[in-house]
mmCIF file of C-alpha atoms in Angstrom:
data_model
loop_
_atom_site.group_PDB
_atom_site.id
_atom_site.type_symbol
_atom_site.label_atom_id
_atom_site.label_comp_id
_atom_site.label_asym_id
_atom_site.label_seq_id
_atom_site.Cartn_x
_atom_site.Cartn_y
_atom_site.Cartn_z
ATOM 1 C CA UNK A 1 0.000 0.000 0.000
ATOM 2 C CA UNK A 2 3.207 2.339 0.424
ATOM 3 C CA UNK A 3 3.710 2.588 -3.410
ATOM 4 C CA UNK A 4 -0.288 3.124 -3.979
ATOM 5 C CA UNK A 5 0.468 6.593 -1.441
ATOM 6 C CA UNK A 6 3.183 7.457 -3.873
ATOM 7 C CA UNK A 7 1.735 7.088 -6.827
ATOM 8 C CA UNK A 8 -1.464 9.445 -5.288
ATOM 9 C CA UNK A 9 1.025 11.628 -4.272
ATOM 10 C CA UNK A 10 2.886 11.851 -7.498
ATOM 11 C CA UNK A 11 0.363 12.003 -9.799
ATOM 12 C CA UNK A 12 1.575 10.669 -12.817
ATOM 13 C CA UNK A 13 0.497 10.681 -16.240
ATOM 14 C CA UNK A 14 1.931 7.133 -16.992
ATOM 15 C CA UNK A 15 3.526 4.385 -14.522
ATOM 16 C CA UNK A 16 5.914 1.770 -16.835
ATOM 17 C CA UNK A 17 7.116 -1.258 -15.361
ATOM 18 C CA UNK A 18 10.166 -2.853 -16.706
ATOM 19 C CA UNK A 19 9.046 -6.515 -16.156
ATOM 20 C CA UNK A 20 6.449 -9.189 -16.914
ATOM 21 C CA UNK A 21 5.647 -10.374 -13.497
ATOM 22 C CA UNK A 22 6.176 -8.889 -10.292
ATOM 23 C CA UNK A 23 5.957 -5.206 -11.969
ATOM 24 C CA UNK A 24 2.897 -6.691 -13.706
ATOM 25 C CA UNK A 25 1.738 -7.660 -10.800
ATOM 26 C CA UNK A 26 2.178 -4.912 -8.209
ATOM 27 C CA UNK A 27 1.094 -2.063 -10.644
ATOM 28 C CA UNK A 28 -1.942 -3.646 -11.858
ATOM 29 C CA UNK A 29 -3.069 -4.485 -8.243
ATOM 30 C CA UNK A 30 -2.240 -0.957 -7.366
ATOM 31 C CA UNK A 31 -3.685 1.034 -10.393
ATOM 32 C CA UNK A 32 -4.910 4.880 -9.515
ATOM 33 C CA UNK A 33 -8.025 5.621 -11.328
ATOM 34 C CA UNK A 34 -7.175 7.634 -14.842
ATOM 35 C CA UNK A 35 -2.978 6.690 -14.583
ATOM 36 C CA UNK A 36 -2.470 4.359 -17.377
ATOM 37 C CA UNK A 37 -0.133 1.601 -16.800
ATOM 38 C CA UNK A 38 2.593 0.488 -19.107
ATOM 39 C CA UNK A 39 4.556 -2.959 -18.907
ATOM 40 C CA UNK A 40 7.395 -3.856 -20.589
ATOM 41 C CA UNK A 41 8.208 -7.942 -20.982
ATOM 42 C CA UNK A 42 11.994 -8.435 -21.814
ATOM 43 C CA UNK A 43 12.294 -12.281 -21.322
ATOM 44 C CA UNK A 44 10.400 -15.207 -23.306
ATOM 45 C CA UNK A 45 10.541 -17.791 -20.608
ATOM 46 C CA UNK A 46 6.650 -18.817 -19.680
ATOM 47 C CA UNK A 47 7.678 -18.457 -15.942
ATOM 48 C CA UNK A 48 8.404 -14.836 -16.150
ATOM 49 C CA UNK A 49 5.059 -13.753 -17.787
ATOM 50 C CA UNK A 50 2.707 -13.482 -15.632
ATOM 51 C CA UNK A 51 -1.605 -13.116 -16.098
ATOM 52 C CA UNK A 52 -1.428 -9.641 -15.062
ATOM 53 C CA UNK A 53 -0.341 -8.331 -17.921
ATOM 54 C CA UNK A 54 -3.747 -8.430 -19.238
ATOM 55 C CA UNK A 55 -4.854 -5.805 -16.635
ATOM 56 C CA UNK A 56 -1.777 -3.279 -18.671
ATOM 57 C CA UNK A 57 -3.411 -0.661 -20.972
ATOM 58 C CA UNK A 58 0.039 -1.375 -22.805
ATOM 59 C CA UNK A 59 2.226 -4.413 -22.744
ATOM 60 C CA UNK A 60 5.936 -3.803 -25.062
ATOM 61 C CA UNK A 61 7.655 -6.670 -26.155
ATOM 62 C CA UNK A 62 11.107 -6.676 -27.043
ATOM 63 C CA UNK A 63 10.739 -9.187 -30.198
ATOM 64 C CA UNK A 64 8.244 -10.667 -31.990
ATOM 65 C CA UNK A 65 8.810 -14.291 -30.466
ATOM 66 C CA UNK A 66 8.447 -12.237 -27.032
ATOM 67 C CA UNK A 67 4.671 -11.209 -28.090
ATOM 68 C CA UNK A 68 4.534 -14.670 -29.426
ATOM 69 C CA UNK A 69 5.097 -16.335 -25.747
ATOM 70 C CA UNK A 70 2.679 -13.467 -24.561
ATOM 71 C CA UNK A 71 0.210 -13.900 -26.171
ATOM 72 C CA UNK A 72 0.384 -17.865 -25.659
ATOM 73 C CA UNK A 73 0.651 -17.561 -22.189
ATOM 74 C CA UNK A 74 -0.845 -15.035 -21.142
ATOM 75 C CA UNK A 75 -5.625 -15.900 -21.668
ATOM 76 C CA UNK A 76 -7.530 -13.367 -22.423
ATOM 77 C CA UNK A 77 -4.759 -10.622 -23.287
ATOM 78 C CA UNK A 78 -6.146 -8.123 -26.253
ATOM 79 C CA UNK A 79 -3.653 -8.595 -28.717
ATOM 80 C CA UNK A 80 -4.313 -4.626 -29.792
ATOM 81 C CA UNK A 81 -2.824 -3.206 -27.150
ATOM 82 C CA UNK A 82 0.668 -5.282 -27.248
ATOM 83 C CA UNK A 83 3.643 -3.482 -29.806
ATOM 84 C CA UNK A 84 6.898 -4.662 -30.080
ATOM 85 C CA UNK A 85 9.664 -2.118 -29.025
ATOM 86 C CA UNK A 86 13.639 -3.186 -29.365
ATOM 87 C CA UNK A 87 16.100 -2.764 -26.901
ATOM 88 C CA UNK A 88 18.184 0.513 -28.063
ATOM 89 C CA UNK A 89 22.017 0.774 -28.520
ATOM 90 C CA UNK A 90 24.214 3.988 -28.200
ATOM 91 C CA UNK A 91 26.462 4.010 -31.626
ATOM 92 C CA UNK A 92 28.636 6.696 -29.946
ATOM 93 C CA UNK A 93 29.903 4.013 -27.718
ATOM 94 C CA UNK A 94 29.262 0.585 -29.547
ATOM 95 C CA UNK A 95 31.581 1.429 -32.793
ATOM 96 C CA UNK A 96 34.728 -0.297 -33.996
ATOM 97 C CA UNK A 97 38.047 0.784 -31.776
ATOM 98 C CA UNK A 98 41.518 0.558 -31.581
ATOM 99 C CA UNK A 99 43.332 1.025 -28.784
ATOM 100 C CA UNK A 100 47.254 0.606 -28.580
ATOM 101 C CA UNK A 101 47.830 -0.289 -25.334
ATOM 102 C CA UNK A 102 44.657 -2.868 -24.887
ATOM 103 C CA UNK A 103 45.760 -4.424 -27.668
ATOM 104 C CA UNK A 104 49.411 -4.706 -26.432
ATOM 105 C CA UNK A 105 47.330 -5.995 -23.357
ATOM 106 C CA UNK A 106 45.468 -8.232 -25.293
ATOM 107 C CA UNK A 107 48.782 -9.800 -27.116
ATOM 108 C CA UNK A 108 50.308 -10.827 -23.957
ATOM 109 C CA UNK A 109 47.530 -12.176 -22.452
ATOM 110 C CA UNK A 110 46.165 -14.593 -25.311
ATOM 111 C CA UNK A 111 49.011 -15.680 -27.903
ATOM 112 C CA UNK A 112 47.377 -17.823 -30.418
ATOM 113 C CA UNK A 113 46.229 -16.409 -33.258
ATOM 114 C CA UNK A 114 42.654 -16.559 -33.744
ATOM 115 C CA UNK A 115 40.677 -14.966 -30.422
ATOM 116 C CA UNK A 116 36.732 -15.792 -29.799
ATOM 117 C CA UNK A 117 35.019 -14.240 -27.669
ATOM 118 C CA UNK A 118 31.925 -15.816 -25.867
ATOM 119 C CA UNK A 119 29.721 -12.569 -24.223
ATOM 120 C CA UNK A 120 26.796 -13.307 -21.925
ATOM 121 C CA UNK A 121 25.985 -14.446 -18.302
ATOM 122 C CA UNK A 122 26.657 -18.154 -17.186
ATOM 123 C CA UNK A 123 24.008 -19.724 -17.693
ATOM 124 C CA UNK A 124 22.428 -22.479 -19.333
ATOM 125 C CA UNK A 125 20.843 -20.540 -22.111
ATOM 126 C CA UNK A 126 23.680 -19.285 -23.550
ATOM 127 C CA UNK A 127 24.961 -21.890 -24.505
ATOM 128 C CA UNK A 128 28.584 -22.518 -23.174
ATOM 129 C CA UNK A 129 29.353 -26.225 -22.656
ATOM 130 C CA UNK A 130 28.709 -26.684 -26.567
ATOM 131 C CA UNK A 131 31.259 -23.744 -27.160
ATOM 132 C CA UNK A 132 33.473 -25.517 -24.906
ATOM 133 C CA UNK A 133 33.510 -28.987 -26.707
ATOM 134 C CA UNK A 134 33.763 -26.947 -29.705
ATOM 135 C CA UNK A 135 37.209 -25.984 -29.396
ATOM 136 C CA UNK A 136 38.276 -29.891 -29.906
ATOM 137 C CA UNK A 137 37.501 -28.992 -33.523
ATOM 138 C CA UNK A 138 39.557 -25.796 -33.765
ATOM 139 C CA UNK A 139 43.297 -26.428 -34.253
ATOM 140 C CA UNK A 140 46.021 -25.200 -31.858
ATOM 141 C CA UNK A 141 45.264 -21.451 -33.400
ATOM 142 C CA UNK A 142 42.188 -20.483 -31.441
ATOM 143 C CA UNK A 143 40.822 -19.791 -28.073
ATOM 144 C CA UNK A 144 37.620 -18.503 -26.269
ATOM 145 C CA UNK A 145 37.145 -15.782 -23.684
ATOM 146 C CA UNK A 146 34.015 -16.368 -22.281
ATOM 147 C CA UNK A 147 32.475 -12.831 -20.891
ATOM 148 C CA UNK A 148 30.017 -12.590 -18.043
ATOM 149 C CA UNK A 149 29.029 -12.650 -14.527
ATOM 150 C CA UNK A 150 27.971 -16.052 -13.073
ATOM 151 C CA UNK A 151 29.637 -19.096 -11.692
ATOM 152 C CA UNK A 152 32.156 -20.694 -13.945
ATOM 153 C CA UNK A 153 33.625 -23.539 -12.246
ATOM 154 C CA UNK A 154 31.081 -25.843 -13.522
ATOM 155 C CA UNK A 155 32.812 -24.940 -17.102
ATOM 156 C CA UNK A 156 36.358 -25.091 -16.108
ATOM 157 C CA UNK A 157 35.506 -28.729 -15.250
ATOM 158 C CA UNK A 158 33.591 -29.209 -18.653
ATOM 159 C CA UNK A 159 36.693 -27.561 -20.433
ATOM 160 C CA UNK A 160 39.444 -29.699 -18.205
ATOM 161 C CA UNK A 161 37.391 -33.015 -19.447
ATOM 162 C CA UNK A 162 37.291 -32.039 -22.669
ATOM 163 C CA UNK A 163 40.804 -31.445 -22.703
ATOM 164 C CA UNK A 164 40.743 -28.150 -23.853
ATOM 165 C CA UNK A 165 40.913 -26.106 -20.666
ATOM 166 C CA UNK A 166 44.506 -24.468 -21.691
ATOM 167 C CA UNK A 167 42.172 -22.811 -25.118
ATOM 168 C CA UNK A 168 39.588 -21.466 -22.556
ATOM 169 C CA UNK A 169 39.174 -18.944 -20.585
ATOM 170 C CA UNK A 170 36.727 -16.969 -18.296
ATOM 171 C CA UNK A 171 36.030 -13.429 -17.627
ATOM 172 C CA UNK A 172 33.813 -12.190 -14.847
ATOM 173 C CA UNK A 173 32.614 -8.736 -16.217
ATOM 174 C CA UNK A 174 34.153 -6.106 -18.187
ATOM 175 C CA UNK A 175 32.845 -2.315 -18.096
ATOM 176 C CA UNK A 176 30.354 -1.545 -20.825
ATOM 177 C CA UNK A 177 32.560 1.557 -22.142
ATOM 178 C CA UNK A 178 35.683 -1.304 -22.716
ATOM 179 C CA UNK A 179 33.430 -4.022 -24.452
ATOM 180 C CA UNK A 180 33.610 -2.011 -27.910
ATOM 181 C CA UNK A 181 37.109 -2.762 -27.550
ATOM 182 C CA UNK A 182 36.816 -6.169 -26.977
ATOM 183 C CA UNK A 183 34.316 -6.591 -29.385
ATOM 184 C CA UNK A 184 36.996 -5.040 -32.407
ATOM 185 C CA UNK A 185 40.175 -6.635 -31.330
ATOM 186 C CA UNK A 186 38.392 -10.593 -31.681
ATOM 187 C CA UNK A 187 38.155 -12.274 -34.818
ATOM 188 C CA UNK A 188 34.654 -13.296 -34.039
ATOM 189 C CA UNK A 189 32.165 -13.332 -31.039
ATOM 190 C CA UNK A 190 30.311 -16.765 -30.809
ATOM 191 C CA UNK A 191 27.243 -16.651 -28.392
ATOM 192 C CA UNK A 192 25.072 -19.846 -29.655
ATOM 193 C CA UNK A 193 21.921 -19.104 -27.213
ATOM 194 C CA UNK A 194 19.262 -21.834 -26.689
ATOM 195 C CA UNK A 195 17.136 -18.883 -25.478
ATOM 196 C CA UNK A 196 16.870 -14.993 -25.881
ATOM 197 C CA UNK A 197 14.357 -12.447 -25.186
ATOM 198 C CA UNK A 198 16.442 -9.672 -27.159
ATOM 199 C CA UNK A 199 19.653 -10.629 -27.606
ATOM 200 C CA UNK A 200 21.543 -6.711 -26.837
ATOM 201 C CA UNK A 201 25.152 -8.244 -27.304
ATOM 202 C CA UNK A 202 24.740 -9.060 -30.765
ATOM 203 C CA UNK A 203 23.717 -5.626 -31.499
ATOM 204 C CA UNK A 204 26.841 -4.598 -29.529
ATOM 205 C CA UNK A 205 28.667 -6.356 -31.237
ATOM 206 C CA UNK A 206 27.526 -5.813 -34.717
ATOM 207 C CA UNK A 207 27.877 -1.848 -34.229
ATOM 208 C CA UNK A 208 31.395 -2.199 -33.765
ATOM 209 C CA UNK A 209 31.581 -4.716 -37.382
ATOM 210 C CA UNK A 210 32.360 -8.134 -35.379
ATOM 211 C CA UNK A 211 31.992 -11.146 -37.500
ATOM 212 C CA UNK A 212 28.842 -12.958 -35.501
ATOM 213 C CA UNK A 213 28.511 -16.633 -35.204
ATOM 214 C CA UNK A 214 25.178 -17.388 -33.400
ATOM 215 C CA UNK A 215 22.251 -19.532 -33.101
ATOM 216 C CA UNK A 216 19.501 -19.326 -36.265
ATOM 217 C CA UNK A 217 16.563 -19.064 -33.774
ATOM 218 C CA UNK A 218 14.321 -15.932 -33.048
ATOM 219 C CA UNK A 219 15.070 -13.479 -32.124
ATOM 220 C CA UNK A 220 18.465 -13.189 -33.699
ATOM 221 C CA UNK A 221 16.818 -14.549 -36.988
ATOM 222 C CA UNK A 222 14.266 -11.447 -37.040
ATOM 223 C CA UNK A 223 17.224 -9.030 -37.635
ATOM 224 C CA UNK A 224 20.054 -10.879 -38.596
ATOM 225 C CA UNK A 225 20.750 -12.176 -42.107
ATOM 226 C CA UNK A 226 22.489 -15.535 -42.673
ATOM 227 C CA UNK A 227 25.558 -14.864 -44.181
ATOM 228 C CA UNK A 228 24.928 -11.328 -44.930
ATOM 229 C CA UNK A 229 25.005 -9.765 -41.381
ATOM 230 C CA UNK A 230 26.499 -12.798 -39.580
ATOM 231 C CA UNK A 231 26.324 -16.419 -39.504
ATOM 232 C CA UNK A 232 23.441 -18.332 -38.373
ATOM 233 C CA UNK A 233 23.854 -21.741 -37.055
ATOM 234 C CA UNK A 234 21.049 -24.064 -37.408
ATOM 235 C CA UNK A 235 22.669 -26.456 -35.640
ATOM 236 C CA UNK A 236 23.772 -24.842 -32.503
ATOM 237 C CA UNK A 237 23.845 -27.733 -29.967
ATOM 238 C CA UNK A 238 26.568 -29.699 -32.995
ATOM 239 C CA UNK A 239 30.365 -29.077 -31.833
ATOM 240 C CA UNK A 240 31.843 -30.106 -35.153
ATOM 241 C CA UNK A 241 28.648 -27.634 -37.423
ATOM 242 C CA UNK A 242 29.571 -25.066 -34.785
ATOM 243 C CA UNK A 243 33.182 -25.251 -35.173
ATOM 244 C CA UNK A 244 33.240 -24.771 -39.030
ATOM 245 C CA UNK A 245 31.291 -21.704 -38.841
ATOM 246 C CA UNK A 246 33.603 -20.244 -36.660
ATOM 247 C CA UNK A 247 36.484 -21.249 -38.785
ATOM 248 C CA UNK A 248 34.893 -18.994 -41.912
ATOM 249 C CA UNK A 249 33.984 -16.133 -39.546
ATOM 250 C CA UNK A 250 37.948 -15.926 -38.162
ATOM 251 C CA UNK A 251 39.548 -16.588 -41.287
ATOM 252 C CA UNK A 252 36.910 -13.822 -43.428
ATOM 253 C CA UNK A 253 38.691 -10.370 -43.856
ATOM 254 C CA UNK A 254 38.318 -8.238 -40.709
ATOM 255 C CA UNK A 255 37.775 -5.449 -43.026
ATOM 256 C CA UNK A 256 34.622 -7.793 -45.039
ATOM 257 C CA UNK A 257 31.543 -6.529 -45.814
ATOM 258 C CA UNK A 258 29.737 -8.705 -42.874
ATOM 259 C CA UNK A 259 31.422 -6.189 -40.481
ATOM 260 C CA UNK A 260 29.946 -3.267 -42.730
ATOM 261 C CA UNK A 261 25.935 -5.057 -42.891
ATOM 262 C CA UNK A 262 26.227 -5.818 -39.281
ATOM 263 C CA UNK A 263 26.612 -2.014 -38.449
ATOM 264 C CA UNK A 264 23.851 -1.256 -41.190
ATOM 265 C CA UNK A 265 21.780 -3.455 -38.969
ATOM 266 C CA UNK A 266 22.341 -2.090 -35.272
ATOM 267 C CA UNK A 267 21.548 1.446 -36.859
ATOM 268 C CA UNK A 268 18.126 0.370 -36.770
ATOM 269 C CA UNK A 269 18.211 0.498 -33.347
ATOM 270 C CA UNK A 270 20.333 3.595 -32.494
ATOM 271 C CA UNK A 271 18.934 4.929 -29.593
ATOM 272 C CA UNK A 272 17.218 8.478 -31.257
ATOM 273 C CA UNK A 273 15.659 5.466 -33.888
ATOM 274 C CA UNK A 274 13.877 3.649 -30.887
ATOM 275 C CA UNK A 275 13.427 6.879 -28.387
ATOM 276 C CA UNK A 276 11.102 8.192 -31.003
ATOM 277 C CA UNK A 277 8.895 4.761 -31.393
ATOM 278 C CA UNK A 278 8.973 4.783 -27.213
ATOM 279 C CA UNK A 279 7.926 8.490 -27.280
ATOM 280 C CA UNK A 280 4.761 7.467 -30.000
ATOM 281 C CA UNK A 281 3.913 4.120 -27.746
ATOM 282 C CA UNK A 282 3.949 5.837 -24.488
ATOM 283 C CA UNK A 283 1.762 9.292 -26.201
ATOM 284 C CA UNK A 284 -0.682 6.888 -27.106
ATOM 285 C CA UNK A 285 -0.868 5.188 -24.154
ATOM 286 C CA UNK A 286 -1.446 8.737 -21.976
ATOM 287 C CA UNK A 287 -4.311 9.142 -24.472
ATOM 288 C CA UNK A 288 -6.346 6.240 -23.645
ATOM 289 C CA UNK A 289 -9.925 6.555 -23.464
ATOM 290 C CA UNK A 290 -10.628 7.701 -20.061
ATOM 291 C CA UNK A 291 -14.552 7.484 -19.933
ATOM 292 C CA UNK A 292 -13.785 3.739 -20.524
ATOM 293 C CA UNK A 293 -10.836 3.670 -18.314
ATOM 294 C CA UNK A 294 -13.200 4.518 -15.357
ATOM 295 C CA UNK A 295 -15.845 1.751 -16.472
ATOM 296 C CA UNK A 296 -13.277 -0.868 -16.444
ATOM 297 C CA UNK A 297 -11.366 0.204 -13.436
ATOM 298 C CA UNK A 298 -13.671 -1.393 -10.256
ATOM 299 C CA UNK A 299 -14.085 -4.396 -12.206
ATOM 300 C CA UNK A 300 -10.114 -5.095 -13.070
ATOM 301 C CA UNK A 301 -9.763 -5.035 -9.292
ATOM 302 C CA UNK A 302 -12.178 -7.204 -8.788
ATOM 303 C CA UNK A 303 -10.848 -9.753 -11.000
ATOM 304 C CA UNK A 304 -7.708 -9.453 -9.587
ATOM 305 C CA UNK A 305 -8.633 -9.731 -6.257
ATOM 306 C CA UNK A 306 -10.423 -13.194 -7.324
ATOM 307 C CA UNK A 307 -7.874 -14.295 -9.043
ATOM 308 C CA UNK A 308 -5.044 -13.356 -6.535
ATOM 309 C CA UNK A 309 -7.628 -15.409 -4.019
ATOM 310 C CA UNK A 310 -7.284 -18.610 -6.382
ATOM 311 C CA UNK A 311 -3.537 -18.579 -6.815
ATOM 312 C CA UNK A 312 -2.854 -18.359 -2.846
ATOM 313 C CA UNK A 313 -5.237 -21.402 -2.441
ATOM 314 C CA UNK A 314 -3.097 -23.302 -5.445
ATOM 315 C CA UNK A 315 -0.047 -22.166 -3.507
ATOM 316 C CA UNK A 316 -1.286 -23.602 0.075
ATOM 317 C CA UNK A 317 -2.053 -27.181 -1.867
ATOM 318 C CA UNK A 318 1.564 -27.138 -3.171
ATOM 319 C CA UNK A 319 2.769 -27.009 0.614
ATOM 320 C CA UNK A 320 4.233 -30.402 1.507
ATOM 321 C CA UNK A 321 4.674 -30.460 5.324
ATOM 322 C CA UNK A 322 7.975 -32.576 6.212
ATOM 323 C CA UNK A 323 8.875 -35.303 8.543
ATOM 324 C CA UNK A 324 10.385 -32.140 11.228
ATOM 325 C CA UNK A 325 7.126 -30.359 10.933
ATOM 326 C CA UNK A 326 8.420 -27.234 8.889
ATOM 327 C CA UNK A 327 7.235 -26.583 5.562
ATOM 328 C CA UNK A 328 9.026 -26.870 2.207
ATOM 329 C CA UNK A 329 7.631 -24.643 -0.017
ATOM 330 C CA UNK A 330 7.249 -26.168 -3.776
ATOM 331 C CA UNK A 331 6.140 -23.554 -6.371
ATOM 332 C CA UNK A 332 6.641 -24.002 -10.452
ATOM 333 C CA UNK A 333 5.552 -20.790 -12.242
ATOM 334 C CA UNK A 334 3.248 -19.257 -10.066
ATOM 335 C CA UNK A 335 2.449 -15.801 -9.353
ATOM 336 C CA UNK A 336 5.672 -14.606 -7.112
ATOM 337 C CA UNK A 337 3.672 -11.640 -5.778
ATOM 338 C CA UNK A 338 0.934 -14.364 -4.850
ATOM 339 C CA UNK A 339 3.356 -16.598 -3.274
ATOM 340 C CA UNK A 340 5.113 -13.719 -1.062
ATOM 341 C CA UNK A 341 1.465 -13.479 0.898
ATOM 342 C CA UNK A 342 1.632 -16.885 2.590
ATOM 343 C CA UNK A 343 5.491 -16.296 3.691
#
């Protein structure tokens, strides 16, 4: 109830919430007569869309395969009011770069002569262990930095059994204004995703004319051209199919004309490019029929009270009470906001 006293206080003319569930959630649950809410959903897995989107006045997806999983998952939604709004990328920053001394740096650090780079968190979906076994395809000449926060030691195990742990090697973070750097000193940047919502680091990384080897799955597919723009892997889960597309992608010209049709691409979504289309979406929003607004308002509280009622009692069944009396709480993809009542 704290955040429904702000948002009196404030006034707004809009309230956007950067998520698909527990900004869903809390904002349509909290709604102020007349203040339209906006919601944006940046992630295609089912357990972080939630039903309360359906209560937004405006839902943004970052792709189309985004809206796709939205509108799947998510009964009842009106499929009018959801547009599909890119992430944004600053080409002042994300642009090819040379830098003397990094690359001195770079040289002393990693000798061989063709350099991957892997850039995204550790996790499952993107895709590491198959980069890893990869490299027992690539000759003595490459190696992989892999990029990103997470734990890595489940990786260094996969590399030392694959026997390829001396070609490997891991990178917590680096800051966003060095990545451009990183991004034009590799001969290619190989992130094979099982899963993406977006997909930022490819735009990264075609603004500053890498050579791209990733997966040929939305949404990488919906602005990425196979062998135009990068290279698309159907086969992203093979080693050996993996390993031969990075072989043409380090051995192509740096200088190539993929590098030049990647950076057509991530012009698309310069940041003026998609601050205009967020200006229209969110205009559009403020403008939304307030005589209707107020007629819809008591019941979409309503509904979500019922509903909130329901998924508590579906929470309470999943409670399995163990042998030393406590209680182990077992929940899939329900409603988090939901689930935080009963704790």
């Amino acid at each position: 109830m704290q955040l429904n006293r702000v948002i009196r206080k404030i006034k707004p003319d809009i309230i956007r919430g950067y998520d698909g569930f527990k900004c869903a959630d809390w904002l349509s649950t909290l709604r102020i007569k007349e203040v339209p809410i906006v919601c944006s959903v940046h992630d295609r897995r089912p357990e972080l869309i939630h039903q309360s989107l359906k209560y937004a006045d405006l839902v943004i997806c970052m792709s189309n395969i985004v809206k796709e999983e939205v509108c799947k998952q998510v009964k009842g939604i009106d499929i009018n009011k959801i547009v599909v709004m890119p992430n944004r990328i600053d080409l002042t920053l994300f642009q090819k770069k040379y830098d003397k001394e990094f690359t001195e740096k770079q040289r002393g650090n990693y000798q061989r002569k063709f350099h991957i780079i892997h850039v995204g968190r550790k996790s499952e979906e993107k895709n590491i262990d198959t980069v890893i076994k990869t490299m027992k395809y690539l000759g003595d000449d490459y190696e992989v930095i892999f990029i990103g926060r997470g734990d890595s030691e489940v990786y260094k195990r996969l590399a030392y059994e694959e026997n390829v742990a001396d070609k490997c090697h891991f990178i917590e973070s680096v800051p966003n204004s060095e990545l451009p750097y990183w991004y034009s000193w590799c001969d290619c940047m190989c992130t094979p995703s099982r899963c993406e919502g977006f997909g930022i680091v490819f735009l990264e990384a075609a603004a500053c004319e890498t050579k791209i080897v990733t997966s040929d799955i939305a949404p990488m597919n919906e602005y990425l051209t196979n062998n135009k723009s990068a290279l698309l892997v159907k086969e992203y889960e093979n080693p050996e199919v993996l390993a031969e597309a990075i072989k043409k992608a380090c051995t192509m010209p740096k200088d190539g004309n993929m590098g030049v049709e990647a950076r057509e691409v991530a012009k698309t979504f310069s940041k003026y490019e998609i601050d205009k289309k967020e200006n229209e979406w969110m205009s559009s929003a403020i403008s939304y029929d307030k005589v209707n607004f107020n007629k819809e308002f008591w019941g979409i509280r309503m509904a979500l009270y019922y509903e909130s009622k329901m998924m508590y009692n579906q929470i309470k069944r999943k409670l399995v009470r163990l042998k030393n009396g406590n209680f182990e709480k077992k929940i899939d993809t329900c409603d988090s906001s939901a689930y935080e009542k009963i704790n």
